[in-house]
Structures are given as C-alpha cells and as structure tokens.
CSV table of C-alpha atoms in Angstrom, one decimal:
chain,number,residue,atom,x,y,z
A,30,MET,CA,-94.2,65.2,-76.4
A,31,ALA,CA,-92.6,62.0,-77.7
A,32,HIS,CA,-90.4,63.9,-80.1
A,33,HIS,CA,-88.6,65.9,-77.4
A,34,PHE,CA,-85.1,65.0,-76.4
A,35,ALA,CA,-83.8,64.6,-73.0
A,36,ASN,CA,-81.7,67.9,-73.2
A,37,GLU,CA,-84.8,69.9,-73.6
A,38,PHE,CA,-86.0,69.1,-70.1
A,39,PRO,CA,-84.8,70.9,-67.0
A,40,SER,CA,-82.3,69.1,-65.0
A,41,ARG,CA,-84.8,69.1,-61.9
A,42,LEU,CA,-87.2,66.8,-63.9
A,43,LEU,CA,-84.2,64.6,-65.1
A,44,MET,CA,-83.2,64.3,-61.5
A,45,TRP,CA,-86.6,63.2,-60.4
A,46,GLN,CA,-86.8,60.8,-63.3
A,47,ARG,CA,-83.6,59.1,-61.8
A,48,VAL,CA,-85.0,59.2,-58.4
A,49,ARG,CA,-88.2,57.5,-59.3
A,50,GLU,CA,-86.2,54.7,-61.1
A,51,TYR,CA,-83.6,53.9,-58.4
A,52,ALA,CA,-84.5,55.5,-55.0
A,53,VAL,CA,-87.5,53.1,-54.1
A,54,PRO,CA,-87.0,49.8,-56.0
A,55,PRO,CA,-90.0,47.6,-56.6
A,56,SER,CA,-88.5,44.9,-54.3
A,57,MET,CA,-88.6,47.3,-51.4
A,58,ILE,CA,-92.3,48.2,-52.2
A,59,GLU,CA,-93.3,44.5,-52.4
A,60,THR,CA,-91.7,43.6,-49.1
A,61,ALA,CA,-92.8,46.6,-47.1
A,62,THR,CA,-96.4,46.4,-48.5
A,63,ALA,CA,-96.5,42.5,-47.6
A,64,ARG,CA,-95.3,43.1,-44.0
A,65,ARG,CA,-97.6,46.1,-43.6
A,66,ALA,CA,-100.6,44.1,-44.7
A,67,VAL,CA,-100.2,41.6,-41.9
A,68,GLY,CA,-99.7,44.3,-39.3
A,69,ASP,CA,-95.9,44.0,-38.9
A,70,TRP,CA,-95.2,47.9,-39.1
A,71,ALA,CA,-91.6,47.4,-37.7
A,72,GLY,CA,-90.8,44.8,-40.4
A,73,ALA,CA,-92.2,47.2,-43.0
A,74,CYS,CA,-90.0,50.0,-41.7
A,75,ALA,CA,-86.9,47.6,-41.9
A,76,ALA,CA,-87.7,46.7,-45.5
A,77,ALA,CA,-87.8,50.4,-46.4
A,78,ARG,CA,-84.4,51.1,-44.5
A,79,ILE,CA,-86.0,53.1,-41.7
A,80,ASP,CA,-84.5,52.5,-38.2
A,81,VAL,CA,-87.2,52.6,-35.4
A,82,ASP,CA,-85.9,54.8,-32.5
A,83,LEU,CA,-88.9,54.7,-30.2
A,84,ASP,CA,-89.9,52.2,-27.5
A,85,LEU,CA,-93.8,52.0,-27.1
A,86,ARG,CA,-93.4,50.7,-23.5
A,87,ALA,CA,-91.4,53.6,-22.4
A,88,VAL,CA,-93.9,56.0,-24.1
A,89,ARG,CA,-96.7,54.2,-22.2
A,90,ASP,CA,-94.9,54.7,-18.9
A,91,ARG,CA,-94.4,58.4,-19.5
A,92,HIS,CA,-97.5,59.4,-21.3
A,93,GLY,CA,-100.1,56.8,-20.8
A,94,ILE,CA,-102.0,54.1,-22.7
A,95,ASP,CA,-104.2,56.5,-24.7
A,96,LEU,CA,-101.2,58.0,-26.4
A,97,VAL,CA,-99.7,54.6,-27.2
A,98,ARG,CA,-103.0,53.6,-28.9
A,99,ARG,CA,-102.9,56.5,-31.1
A,100,LEU,CA,-99.3,56.1,-31.9
A,101,ARG,CA,-99.7,52.6,-32.6
A,102,ALA,CA,-102.7,53.1,-35.0
A,103,ASP,CA,-100.6,55.6,-36.9
A,104,LEU,CA,-97.5,53.2,-37.1
A,105,ARG,CA,-99.8,50.6,-38.5
A,106,ARG,CA,-101.2,53.0,-41.1
A,107,LEU,CA,-97.6,54.1,-42.0
A,108,SER,CA,-96.5,53.1,-45.4
A,109,PRO,CA,-92.6,53.6,-45.0
A,110,ASP,CA,-92.0,53.0,-48.8
A,111,LEU,CA,-94.5,55.6,-49.7
A,112,LEU,CA,-92.9,58.0,-47.1
A,113,ARG,CA,-89.5,57.3,-48.7
A,114,TRP,CA,-91.1,58.0,-52.2
A,115,HIS,CA,-92.2,61.5,-51.1
A,116,MET,CA,-89.2,62.6,-48.9
A,117,PRO,CA,-87.5,65.9,-49.8
A,118,ARG,CA,-84.5,65.4,-51.9
A,119,ILE,CA,-81.6,67.6,-52.9
A,120,ALA,CA,-79.8,68.2,-56.3
A,121,PRO,CA,-78.0,67.1,-58.3
A,122,ASP,CA,-78.0,63.4,-57.2
A,123,GLY,CA,-81.5,63.3,-55.8
A,124,ARG,CA,-80.4,62.0,-52.3
A,125,LEU,CA,-82.5,62.6,-49.3
A,126,ARG,CA,-82.3,66.0,-47.8
A,127,PRO,CA,-79.7,65.6,-45.1
A,128,GLY,CA,-79.9,66.5,-41.4
A,129,LEU,CA,-83.7,66.9,-41.5
A,130,THR,CA,-86.3,66.3,-38.9
A,131,LEU,CA,-89.7,65.9,-40.5
A,132,SER,CA,-93.1,65.8,-38.6
A,133,LEU,CA,-95.5,63.1,-39.5
A,134,ALA,CA,-98.1,63.4,-36.8
A,135,ARG,CA,-98.9,65.7,-33.8
A,136,TYR,CA,-100.5,64.7,-30.5
A,137,ARG,CA,-101.4,67.8,-28.8
A,138,SER,CA,-104.0,66.7,-26.3
A,139,TYR,CA,-101.6,64.9,-24.1
A,140,GLY,CA,-99.9,66.9,-21.4
A,141,ALA,CA,-98.3,70.4,-21.7
A,142,LEU,CA,-95.5,69.3,-24.2
A,143,PRO,CA,-96.3,68.8,-27.8
A,144,LEU,CA,-95.6,65.3,-28.9
A,145,GLU,CA,-94.8,64.7,-32.7
A,146,LEU,CA,-94.0,61.5,-34.6
A,147,VAL,CA,-90.9,62.4,-36.7
A,148,VAL,CA,-88.6,60.9,-39.2
A,149,ARG,CA,-85.1,62.0,-39.4
A,150,THR,CA,-82.3,61.9,-42.0
A,151,PRO,CA,-78.7,61.7,-41.1
A,152,PRO,CA,-76.1,64.4,-42.0
A,153,ALA,CA,-74.6,64.4,-45.4
A,154,TRP,CA,-71.3,62.7,-44.2
A,155,ALA,CA,-73.2,59.8,-42.7
A,156,ASP,CA,-75.9,59.3,-45.4
A,157,ALA,CA,-74.6,56.0,-46.6
A,158,GLY,CA,-77.4,53.6,-47.3
A,159,GLN,CA,-79.8,56.6,-47.4
A,160,ARG,CA,-81.3,55.3,-44.2
A,161,MET,CA,-83.9,57.2,-42.0
A,162,SER,CA,-85.0,56.9,-38.4
A,163,LEU,CA,-88.4,57.1,-36.8
A,164,ALA,CA,-88.7,58.6,-33.3
A,165,LEU,CA,-91.1,60.5,-31.0
A,166,TRP,CA,-90.3,64.2,-30.5
A,167,GLU,CA,-91.4,65.4,-26.9
A,168,GLY,CA,-90.9,69.1,-27.4
A,169,SER,CA,-87.7,69.3,-25.5
A,170,THR,CA,-83.9,68.7,-26.1
A,171,SER,CA,-83.9,66.0,-23.4
A,172,GLY,CA,-85.3,63.4,-25.7
A,173,ALA,CA,-83.5,64.5,-28.9
A,174,PRO,CA,-80.3,62.8,-30.0
A,175,ARG,CA,-77.4,65.3,-29.4
A,176,HIS,CA,-75.5,64.1,-32.4
A,177,HIS,CA,-78.1,65.0,-34.9
A,178,PRO,CA,-77.5,68.4,-36.5
A,179,HIS,CA,-81.3,69.5,-36.5
A,180,PRO,CA,-83.2,67.5,-34.0
A,181,HIS,CA,-86.2,70.0,-34.0
A,182,PRO,CA,-89.0,69.4,-36.5
A,183,ASP,CA,-88.6,71.6,-39.6
A,184,ARG,CA,-91.4,74.2,-40.3
A,185,ARG,CA,-90.9,74.0,-44.0
A,186,PHE,CA,-90.7,70.2,-44.5
A,187,ARG,CA,-93.6,68.7,-42.5
A,188,LEU,CA,-96.0,66.1,-43.4
A,189,ASP,CA,-98.4,66.2,-40.4
A,190,LEU,CA,-100.7,68.3,-42.6
A,191,HIS,CA,-100.2,65.9,-45.5
A,192,ARG,CA,-100.9,62.4,-44.2
A,193,HIS,CA,-101.8,61.3,-47.8
A,194,LEU,CA,-98.0,61.3,-48.4
A,195,TRP,CA,-97.3,58.5,-45.9
A,196,ASP,CA,-100.7,57.1,-44.7
A,197,ALA,CA,-101.7,54.2,-46.8
A,198,GLY,CA,-105.4,54.7,-45.8
A,199,ARG,CA,-105.4,58.3,-47.0
A,200,SER,CA,-103.3,58.0,-50.1
A,201,GLY,CA,-106.4,58.5,-52.3
A,202,GLU,CA,-106.4,62.2,-51.3
A,203,LEU,CA,-103.2,62.8,-53.3
A,204,ALA,CA,-104.7,64.0,-56.5
A,205,ARG,CA,-106.9,66.6,-54.8
A,206,ARG,CA,-104.2,67.8,-52.5
A,207,CYS,CA,-101.3,68.0,-55.1
A,208,GLY,CA,-103.2,70.2,-57.6
A,209,ALA,CA,-103.7,67.4,-60.2
A,210,TYR,CA,-107.0,68.8,-61.3
A,211,GLY,CA,-105.9,72.5,-61.6
A,212,ALA,CA,-103.7,74.2,-64.0
A,213,PRO,CA,-100.2,74.6,-62.8
A,214,PHE,CA,-98.3,77.9,-62.7
A,215,ALA,CA,-94.9,78.0,-64.1
A,216,VAL,CA,-94.0,81.0,-62.0
A,217,PRO,CA,-96.1,83.0,-59.4
A,218,LEU,CA,-94.2,86.3,-60.2
A,219,ASP,CA,-97.5,88.0,-61.1
A,220,LEU,CA,-98.7,87.6,-57.6
A,221,PRO,CA,-98.5,90.9,-55.7
A,222,GLY,CA,-97.3,89.2,-52.6
A,223,LEU,CA,-93.8,88.7,-54.0
A,224,SER,CA,-93.2,92.4,-54.1
A,225,GLY,CA,-93.0,95.0,-51.5
A,226,GLY,CA,-89.7,94.3,-49.9
A,227,TYR,CA,-90.4,90.8,-49.0
A,228,GLY,CA,-87.9,89.1,-51.5
A,229,ARG,CA,-85.6,89.9,-54.4
A,230,SER,CA,-86.0,89.1,-58.0
A,231,ALA,CA,-86.8,85.5,-58.5
A,232,SER,CA,-84.1,83.2,-59.8
A,233,PRO,CA,-84.5,81.1,-63.0
A,234,ALA,CA,-85.2,78.0,-60.9
A,235,VAL,CA,-88.4,79.8,-59.5
A,236,ARG,CA,-89.4,80.7,-63.0
A,237,ASP,CA,-89.0,77.1,-64.2
A,238,ALA,CA,-90.7,75.5,-61.3
A,239,TRP,CA,-94.3,74.4,-61.2
A,240,TRP,CA,-96.3,75.9,-58.3
A,241,ALA,CA,-99.7,74.8,-57.0
A,242,VAL,CA,-100.9,78.3,-56.7
A,243,GLY,CA,-104.5,77.1,-57.0
A,244,ARG,CA,-104.2,75.2,-53.8
A,245,TRP,CA,-102.4,77.7,-51.7
A,246,ALA,CA,-105.5,79.2,-50.2
A,247,ALA,CA,-107.0,75.8,-49.1
A,248,GLU,CA,-103.6,74.7,-47.8
A,249,ALA,CA,-103.1,78.0,-46.0
A,250,GLU,CA,-106.4,77.5,-44.2
A,251,LEU,CA,-105.3,74.1,-43.0
A,252,LEU,CA,-102.0,75.5,-41.9
A,253,LEU,CA,-103.4,78.4,-40.0
A,254,ARG,CA,-105.9,76.2,-38.2
A,255,ALA,CA,-103.2,73.7,-37.1
A,256,GLU,CA,-101.3,76.7,-35.7
A,257,GLY,CA,-104.4,77.9,-33.8
A,258,ARG,CA,-104.9,80.9,-35.9
A,259,PRO,CA,-108.4,81.4,-37.6
A,260,ARG,CA,-106.9,83.9,-39.9
A,261,GLY,CA,-103.8,85.7,-40.7
A,262,ALA,CA,-100.6,86.1,-42.8
A,263,PHE,CA,-98.3,83.4,-43.9
A,264,THR,CA,-95.2,83.1,-46.1
A,265,VAL,CA,-94.3,81.0,-49.2
A,266,ARG,CA,-90.6,80.2,-49.6
A,267,LEU,CA,-89.7,80.5,-53.4
A,268,ASP,CA,-85.9,80.1,-53.1
A,269,ALA,CA,-83.2,80.9,-50.6
A,270,ARG,CA,-83.7,84.7,-51.2
A,271,SER,CA,-87.3,85.1,-52.2
A,272,ARG,CA,-90.4,85.0,-50.1
A,273,ALA,CA,-94.1,85.6,-51.0
A,274,VAL,CA,-96.3,86.9,-48.2
A,275,PHE,CA,-100.0,86.6,-48.2
A,276,GLU,CA,-103.1,87.1,-46.0
A,277,LEU,CA,-105.8,84.6,-46.0
A,278,VAL,CA,-109.3,86.2,-46.1
A,279,ALA,CA,-112.7,84.6,-45.4
A,280,PRO,CA,-111.4,81.4,-43.9
A,281,ASP,CA,-114.7,80.1,-42.6
A,282,ASP,CA,-117.2,77.5,-43.4
A,283,SER,CA,-119.6,79.7,-45.6
A,284,HIS,CA,-116.9,81.3,-47.8
A,285,ALA,CA,-114.2,79.8,-49.9
A,286,PRO,CA,-110.7,80.8,-48.7
A,287,ALA,CA,-108.9,83.4,-50.9
A,288,LEU,CA,-105.4,85.1,-50.8
A,289,ARG,CA,-104.5,88.6,-51.0
A,290,PRO,CA,-101.0,90.3,-50.6
A,291,LEU,CA,-100.2,91.7,-47.3
A,292,ARG,CA,-101.0,95.5,-47.1
A,293,GLU,CA,-98.3,96.6,-44.9
A,294,ALA,CA,-94.7,95.5,-44.6
A,295,LEU,CA,-93.7,93.6,-41.5
A,296,PRO,CA,-90.5,93.9,-39.5
A,297,PRO,CA,-88.0,91.0,-40.2
A,298,GLN,CA,-88.7,89.6,-36.7
A,299,GLU,CA,-92.5,89.4,-37.3
A,300,LEU,CA,-92.0,88.1,-41.0
A,301,ALA,CA,-89.7,85.3,-39.7
A,302,ALA,CA,-92.3,84.3,-37.1
A,303,LEU,CA,-95.2,83.9,-39.6
A,304,PRO,CA,-96.2,80.3,-40.5
A,305,VAL,CA,-94.5,78.9,-43.6
A,306,LEU,CA,-96.5,77.0,-46.2
A,307,PRO,CA,-95.1,73.5,-46.3
A,308,GLU,CA,-93.1,72.5,-49.4
A,309,ALA,CA,-95.5,69.6,-50.2
A,310,ALA,CA,-98.4,72.3,-50.5
A,311,ALA,CA,-96.5,75.0,-52.3
A,312,ARG,CA,-95.2,72.9,-55.3
A,313,VAL,CA,-96.8,70.5,-57.8
A,314,LEU,CA,-96.1,67.0,-57.2
A,315,PRO,CA,-93.0,65.8,-59.0
A,316,ASP,CA,-94.8,62.7,-60.1
A,317,LEU,CA,-97.4,64.8,-61.8
A,318,GLU,CA,-94.7,66.9,-63.6
A,319,LEU,CA,-93.1,63.7,-64.8
A,320,LEU,CA,-96.4,62.4,-66.1
A,321,ARG,CA,-97.2,65.7,-67.9
A,322,ALA,CA,-93.7,65.7,-69.4
A,323,GLY,CA,-93.9,62.1,-70.5
A,324,LEU,CA,-90.8,61.2,-68.6
A,325,VAL,CA,-92.4,58.3,-66.6
A,326,ALA,CA,-95.1,55.9,-67.3
A,327,SER,CA,-97.9,55.4,-64.8
A,328,GLU,CA,-97.0,51.7,-64.2
A,329,ARG,CA,-93.5,52.9,-63.1
A,330,LEU,CA,-94.9,55.0,-60.1
A,331,HIS,CA,-95.5,53.8,-56.7
A,332,PRO,CA,-98.7,51.6,-56.8
A,333,LEU,CA,-100.5,54.1,-54.2
A,334,VAL,CA,-99.4,57.0,-56.3
A,335,ALA,CA,-100.5,55.6,-59.7
A,336,ALA,CA,-103.9,54.6,-58.2
A,337,ALA,CA,-104.5,58.1,-56.9
A,338,LEU,CA,-103.4,60.2,-59.8
A,339,PRO,CA,-105.7,60.7,-62.7
A,340,GLY,CA,-104.7,58.8,-66.0
A,341,SER,CA,-102.1,60.6,-68.0
A,342,ASP,CA,-102.8,61.6,-71.7
A,343,TYR,CA,-99.1,62.0,-72.4
A,344,ALA,CA,-97.2,59.3,-74.0
A,345,PRO,CA,-93.8,58.5,-72.4
A,346,VAL,CA,-90.8,60.0,-74.2
A,347,ALA,CA,-88.9,57.5,-76.2
A,348,GLY,CA,-85.3,57.0,-75.1
A,349,PRO,CA,-82.2,57.0,-77.3
A,350,ALA,CA,-82.2,54.0,-79.7
A,351,ALA,CA,-79.9,51.3,-78.7
A,352,GLU,CA,-76.7,50.8,-80.6
A,353,LEU,CA,-76.5,47.9,-83.0
A,354,GLY,CA,-74.3,45.1,-82.0
A,355,ASP,CA,-74.3,42.3,-79.4
A,356,PRO,CA,-72.1,43.2,-76.3
A,357,HIS,CA,-71.7,39.4,-75.8
A,358,ARG,CA,-69.9,38.9,-79.1
A,359,VAL,CA,-66.3,39.9,-79.8
A,360,ASP,CA,-64.3,39.9,-83.1
A,361,CYS,CA,-61.4,37.7,-82.0
A,362,ARG,CA,-58.6,36.7,-84.8
A,363,GLY,CA,-61.0,37.1,-87.7
A,364,GLU,CA,-63.9,35.4,-86.0
A,365,VAL,CA,-66.9,36.2,-84.1
A,366,HIS,CA,-66.6,34.6,-80.6
A,367,ARG,CA,-69.2,34.5,-77.7
A,368,ILE,CA,-68.7,35.6,-74.2
A,369,ALA,CA,-71.2,34.2,-71.6
A,370,LEU,CA,-71.7,33.1,-68.1
A,371,ARG,CA,-70.4,29.6,-67.5
A,372,GLY,CA,-69.9,28.1,-64.0
A,373,GLY,CA,-70.9,31.5,-62.3
A,374,ALA,CA,-68.3,33.6,-64.1
A,375,LEU,CA,-67.9,35.3,-67.5
A,376,THR,CA,-65.8,33.3,-69.8
A,377,ALA,CA,-64.9,33.0,-73.5
A,378,VAL,CA,-67.1,30.1,-74.7
A,379,ASP,CA,-65.4,29.4,-78.0
A,380,HIS,CA,-61.9,29.0,-76.6
A,381,ASP,CA,-60.7,25.8,-75.1
A,382,PRO,CA,-60.0,26.0,-71.2
A,383,THR,CA,-56.5,24.9,-71.9
A,384,GLU,CA,-55.9,27.7,-74.4
A,385,LEU,CA,-57.4,30.3,-72.1
A,386,ARG,CA,-55.1,29.3,-69.2
A,387,ARG,CA,-52.2,29.5,-71.6
A,388,GLU,CA,-53.2,32.9,-72.8
A,389,GLU,CA,-53.8,34.1,-69.2
A,390,LEU,CA,-50.2,33.0,-68.3
A,391,LEU,CA,-48.9,34.9,-71.2
A,392,VAL,CA,-50.7,38.0,-70.1
A,393,ALA,CA,-49.3,37.6,-66.6
A,394,LEU,CA,-45.9,37.5,-68.2
A,395,GLY,CA,-46.4,40.7,-70.1
A,396,GLY,CA,-47.7,39.4,-73.4
A,397,PRO,CA,-50.6,40.6,-75.4
A,398,ALA,CA,-54.0,39.3,-74.5
A,399,LEU,CA,-56.7,37.8,-76.7
A,400,PRO,CA,-59.6,40.1,-77.8
A,401,CYS,CA,-62.0,37.9,-75.8
A,402,LEU,CA,-59.9,38.2,-72.7
A,403,ARG,CA,-59.6,42.0,-73.2
A,404,ALA,CA,-63.3,42.2,-73.5
A,405,ILE,CA,-63.8,40.2,-70.2
A,406,ASP,CA,-61.2,42.3,-68.5
A,407,ALA,CA,-62.9,45.5,-69.6
A,408,VAL,CA,-66.4,44.4,-68.4
A,409,HIS,CA,-64.9,43.6,-65.0
A,410,ARG,CA,-63.3,46.9,-64.6
A,411,THR,CA,-65.7,49.3,-66.4
A,412,PRO,CA,-68.9,47.7,-67.4
A,413,GLU,CA,-71.6,49.3,-69.4
A,414,ALA,CA,-73.9,49.0,-66.4
A,415,LEU,CA,-71.7,50.9,-64.1
A,416,PRO,CA,-73.8,54.0,-64.2
A,417,ALA,CA,-76.9,51.9,-63.1
A,418,VAL,CA,-74.8,50.3,-60.4
A,419,ARG,CA,-73.6,53.8,-59.2
A,420,GLU,CA,-77.1,55.1,-59.1
A,421,ARG,CA,-78.3,52.2,-57.0
A,422,LEU,CA,-75.4,52.6,-54.6
A,423,ARG,CA,-76.0,56.3,-54.3
A,424,HIS,CA,-79.7,55.7,-53.3
A,425,GLY,CA,-78.6,52.8,-50.8
A,426,ASP,CA,-79.9,49.9,-52.9
A,427,VAL,CA,-76.9,47.6,-52.3
A,428,VAL,CA,-78.9,44.5,-53.0
A,429,GLY,CA,-79.9,45.9,-56.4
A,430,ALA,CA,-76.5,47.0,-57.3
A,431,LEU,CA,-75.0,43.6,-56.4
A,432,ALA,CA,-77.8,41.8,-58.4
A,433,VAL,CA,-76.8,43.9,-61.5
A,434,VAL,CA,-73.1,43.0,-61.0
A,435,GLU,CA,-73.9,39.4,-60.5
A,436,GLY,CA,-76.1,39.2,-63.5
A,437,LEU,CA,-73.4,40.8,-65.6
A,438,LEU,CA,-70.2,39.1,-64.2
A,439,GLY,CA,-71.8,36.1,-62.5
A,440,PRO,CA,-71.8,35.3,-58.8
A,441,ALA,CA,-68.3,33.6,-58.9
A,442,ALA,CA,-66.6,36.6,-60.5
A,443,VAL,CA,-63.4,38.1,-58.7
A,444,MET,CA,-63.4,41.9,-58.7
A,445,ARG,CA,-60.6,43.5,-60.5
A,446,ASP,CA,-59.1,47.0,-60.0
A,447,GLY,CA,-61.1,49.7,-61.7
A,448,PRO,CA,-64.0,51.9,-61.3
A,449,LEU,CA,-66.5,49.2,-60.4
A,450,ARG,CA,-64.5,47.9,-57.6
A,451,GLU,CA,-63.8,51.5,-56.4
A,452,GLU,CA,-67.5,52.3,-56.3
A,453,LEU,CA,-68.3,49.0,-54.3
A,454,GLU,CA,-65.4,49.6,-51.8
A,455,SER,CA,-66.5,53.2,-51.4
A,456,ALA,CA,-70.1,52.3,-50.6
A,457,ALA,CA,-68.8,49.8,-47.9
A,458,GLU,CA,-66.6,52.3,-46.3
A,459,ARG,CA,-69.3,55.0,-46.1
A,460,ARG,CA,-71.6,52.5,-44.5
A,461,VAL,CA,-69.1,52.3,-41.5
A,462,GLY,CA,-69.5,56.2,-41.1
A,463,HIS,CA,-73.2,55.7,-40.9
A,464,GLY,CA,-72.8,53.2,-38.2
A,465,LEU,CA,-70.6,55.4,-36.2
A,466,PHE,CA,-73.1,58.2,-36.5
A,467,ARG,CA,-75.9,56.0,-35.4
A,468,SER,CA,-74.0,54.8,-32.4
A,469,GLY,CA,-73.0,58.2,-31.3
A,470,LEU,CA,-69.3,57.5,-31.5
A,471,VAL,CA,-68.8,60.2,-34.2
A,472,ALA,CA,-71.1,63.2,-33.5
A,473,VAL,CA,-69.6,65.6,-36.1
A,474,HIS,CA,-67.9,65.3,-39.5
A,475,PRO,CA,-64.3,63.7,-38.9
A,476,ALA,CA,-62.8,66.8,-40.5
A,477,ALA,CA,-64.5,69.1,-38.1
A,478,GLY,CA,-63.4,67.0,-35.2
A,479,THR,CA,-59.7,67.2,-36.3
A,480,ALA,CA,-59.9,71.0,-36.8
A,481,ASP,CA,-59.8,71.8,-33.0
A,482,GLY,CA,-57.5,69.0,-31.8
A,483,GLY,CA,-60.3,67.2,-29.8
A,484,THR,CA,-60.1,63.9,-31.4
A,485,ALA,CA,-59.9,60.3,-30.2
A,486,VAL,CA,-56.3,60.1,-31.3
A,487,GLY,CA,-54.0,62.0,-29.1
A,488,GLY,CA,-56.7,64.2,-27.5
A,489,GLU,CA,-59.9,64.3,-25.5
A,490,HIS,CA,-63.3,63.5,-27.0
A,491,ALA,CA,-65.3,66.6,-27.9
A,492,GLU,CA,-68.8,67.1,-26.7
A,493,ALA,CA,-71.6,65.8,-28.9
A,494,ASP,CA,-72.8,69.4,-29.6
A,495,HIS,CA,-69.2,70.9,-29.8
A,496,ARG,CA,-68.6,73.1,-32.9
A,497,PRO,CA,-64.9,73.8,-33.3
A,498,ARG,CA,-63.7,77.3,-34.1
A,499,LEU,CA,-62.5,78.3,-37.6
A,500,ASP,CA,-58.9,78.9,-37.9
A,501,ARG,CA,-55.9,78.1,-40.1
A,502,ARG,CA,-55.9,74.4,-39.1
A,503,THR,CA,-59.5,74.0,-40.2
A,504,PRO,CA,-59.7,72.1,-43.6
A,505,LEU,CA,-60.5,74.4,-46.5
A,506,VAL,CA,-63.7,72.4,-47.5
A,507,MET,CA,-65.0,72.6,-44.0
A,508,ARG,CA,-64.2,76.3,-43.6
A,509,ARG,CA,-66.1,77.0,-46.9
A,510,LYS,CA,-69.2,75.0,-45.4
A,511,ARG,CA,-69.1,77.0,-42.1
A,512,ALA,CA,-68.4,80.3,-43.4
A,513,GLY,CA,-70.8,80.2,-46.4
A,514,ARG,CA,-74.3,81.4,-46.1
A,515,GLY,CA,-75.7,79.1,-48.8
A,516,ARG,CA,-77.9,76.1,-48.0
A,517,PRO,CA,-78.3,72.8,-49.8
A,518,ARG,CA,-80.3,73.1,-52.8
A,519,THR,CA,-83.4,71.0,-52.9
A,520,GLY,CA,-84.5,69.0,-55.8
A,521,LEU,CA,-87.6,71.1,-55.9
A,522,THR,CA,-85.6,74.3,-56.5
A,523,CYS,CA,-82.7,73.3,-58.6
C-alpha cells in the first residue's frame, strides 16, 4: 500500500494518525512508566495529565479496608498513559470526547451501592490541556461533582469489561480482544439485526468503518454476565440513528456463543433498556486499522500496544517528498546567506551586528528590510512548524509545543505578533477556563451563564446544575447547541 496517497484514506484514519503522533508523546509514556514501575501511581497519573479526585483514607472510613486494598491494587496496575492512548475521541481534531464519565472497574461486593472507579473528561469549553480526572463513583448523586455535565458512568463507553486497555498487567490480551486475528467487516449491513424497524439506513460512516463482528458474540457474553443476565438481547450502536439488535444463544460453557437477530420487535422503552455493547468491543482497534493501512509503523505505537499486536506485513506509506532547498539559507543581495541560532536567538550569521542594528533601525523608521531580516520575521510570525505546534497545543502537550518553538527560534526569542503568538496566547487563556471548571467557580459555559442574567457581574450566582431557558437573549451558538438533537461525532464514526 505504499503507492497510495493520503487523500485516498478516509478522514477517520487520518485523524487517528494525527492522534497517535501528538496526543500521547513519548516523553509522557517514559515518565509515567518510570513512576509506575516504582509504585508511584499518583505520580504516573500526574505525568499523564490525570487529576486524582479520590481520597483513600475517606474511602477506608466509609467502605472499609478491604475495598481500599482492591482499589489500591487497581491503581497500581493502572497505566494512565495507556488509558489516555485508548480514550474515546471526537472528530475532526481527535480531542478527548468531552463531558464523559467512563467506568474502569466495578466493586459490587461491598454494600448495597455499586462502587466504580471512573475517569472523567471535562466539557468541551473547559478541555484546555486535555486533562482527565480519576474518581470513585458511589452510585448516587451525593458524591458526584455537580458541575460535571454527565457524572454518571456511560453505558456505551466503558472499560470495566476491557481492562487490557488500561491495566498494564493485562495489556497482552489486546490482540485477542480487539479482533486482530479475525477478518474485519467493512460494514455489518448484511446482518439481519439491523433491519426490522430498529434503525434507519446506515450512513456512509457506518459503511466505511471496520467492525469486529467476529468478536461480538464473545463480547456480548461478557456483557450479559456483567449485567447479571445469563442470556438475552443486546444492542450495537452503529451511528446516531442506527441500532442493531441481537440475541445471544447458547451462552454456556459447553457451547460457543452465537448471535441471531431478535425475532420480535420490542417497544422503544424496552429497546432502550437493553444492554449496549461497549464501543471498544464493537469496532476494530484504530491501531490495527492504521497498521493494516500502512499509516503508522509498529515502533510508533505505545510500547504495550506494539508488544501485544501481531507484526504487521504492511509497509508504512511514504509521506510526501520534502521540497528541495535549505530553509536556513536565504538569497540576500545576490548572495546566499545563512540564518542560525546564535546566543539563544535566530540571527543572520553573515551580517555584521552593527549592520543588523542599522537595518533594524531603518525598518523601525519605515524603510525596507533586508531579505535575511524578512525571513527571520516570517519565521517568528508564521513558522513552517506552526501546524505541529498547533496540534501539540490542541492535545495539551504544551511542553512539546514550546520545545518545538525553542528549537526553531531559540530560548531567547521574543514572540512577535502573528499566528504563532495567537496560538500560544489562546492556549494560555483556555487553561484559565479549565482551572475555573475544576474549582467549581464556573459550572456551565460562560455564554450559557450570561443568557439568563445570573452571572457574577451584576447578578446572583446560578446554581451548579442550573440550565437557563432559551430566549432571544441566548447567544445563537448556545441556542443551536441546546435546541439541536445532534450529538458530538466520535472519531470512530466520522
């Protein structure tokens, strides 16, 4: 597949290619792995930008020492960088799916309330830094943060049945659980469970996706056992308007589980109450798709993922050929001059410092600049590495973005007005919004707070779970979000 060009691949795969390159940098993996190896699970979470919102002493006082032991054992096995690697993402940028509460482990044997170890993502307006939080869900609204839009664990996005996606000790199960040894199905439209009034015609995104249909029966058996049902029906979400409904037959130790379409149509209420096959079980692993398409090499994957997946027989697709010419050489007054880092800043090497100061003064007075100075100014304002800097900032890798800037402009460079400075300033401003969300000072989007007059400026503070009414004072963007029925597209369905 080396002869294919990038525009022949679906946008979903190209998005996952960018995610694998920028979302979890190697420095994060190395730091988190080193801290986890010495038993510092909290330090590993900090390295992976995961905030810890649970107090083991408080858990011990409420639920006893046995639960704390199990919880601490899971935390020590937790690989936060691997968890970030496998987190659900949305198109088109590949950011973490916002406002999500995802279950990692369940502790059913302690008390009447179900206890779950969960990880949460902030809402879209406060996702600066792409940080997550780790907490213990106690099955009631009393322990949930009131400012989180969806504090309850999601039924579709859950990893308590897929510990190999976050447990370092069970990461070797990845190949078997993700359908690496079976042939992927481009579209399950030939399955009878899609028909019969359970969904509309599948969208092109469903037809282009890879589905691990060969694993659905085994994964459904695990799902139904976790729900306390030896057998029964379940649903597979294909897209926002399509559902496939199946029934698991022969789910016992002596027979291999098999699927068959549900014979009778169910009322909408009963259909909504059926267990939902987790997204991690319904689709083929994105890393496997990238390997088969040749969009990523095995050594560029997460070490635990690369060790678990079978070797790929596909060669990586060659990228576009680099343009000829040295970006650090400029034609200046009929000669080829060099531009390099000197004294921590980018400067014209072949010009005398006195000449450069004179030319800079002429530019300040409105005169024409030397080609070398114009090239330096262009690099400061719109460097060629701006897309890489933007992608790193988008995924929260501020350290990596600043390293790229310093490697290009030098640590002593002074930022000038332009797209590069705007990107850095925007990233800093958005981090303030995330801090306000984490502290609970801003519970909803600022535009939603101003729509009903209940703001901190000239009005009373709104309740944490207050949702203002839609009227003519509501901003148009917020009105469309509140009135529309569409939901954020996931990176798996785009």
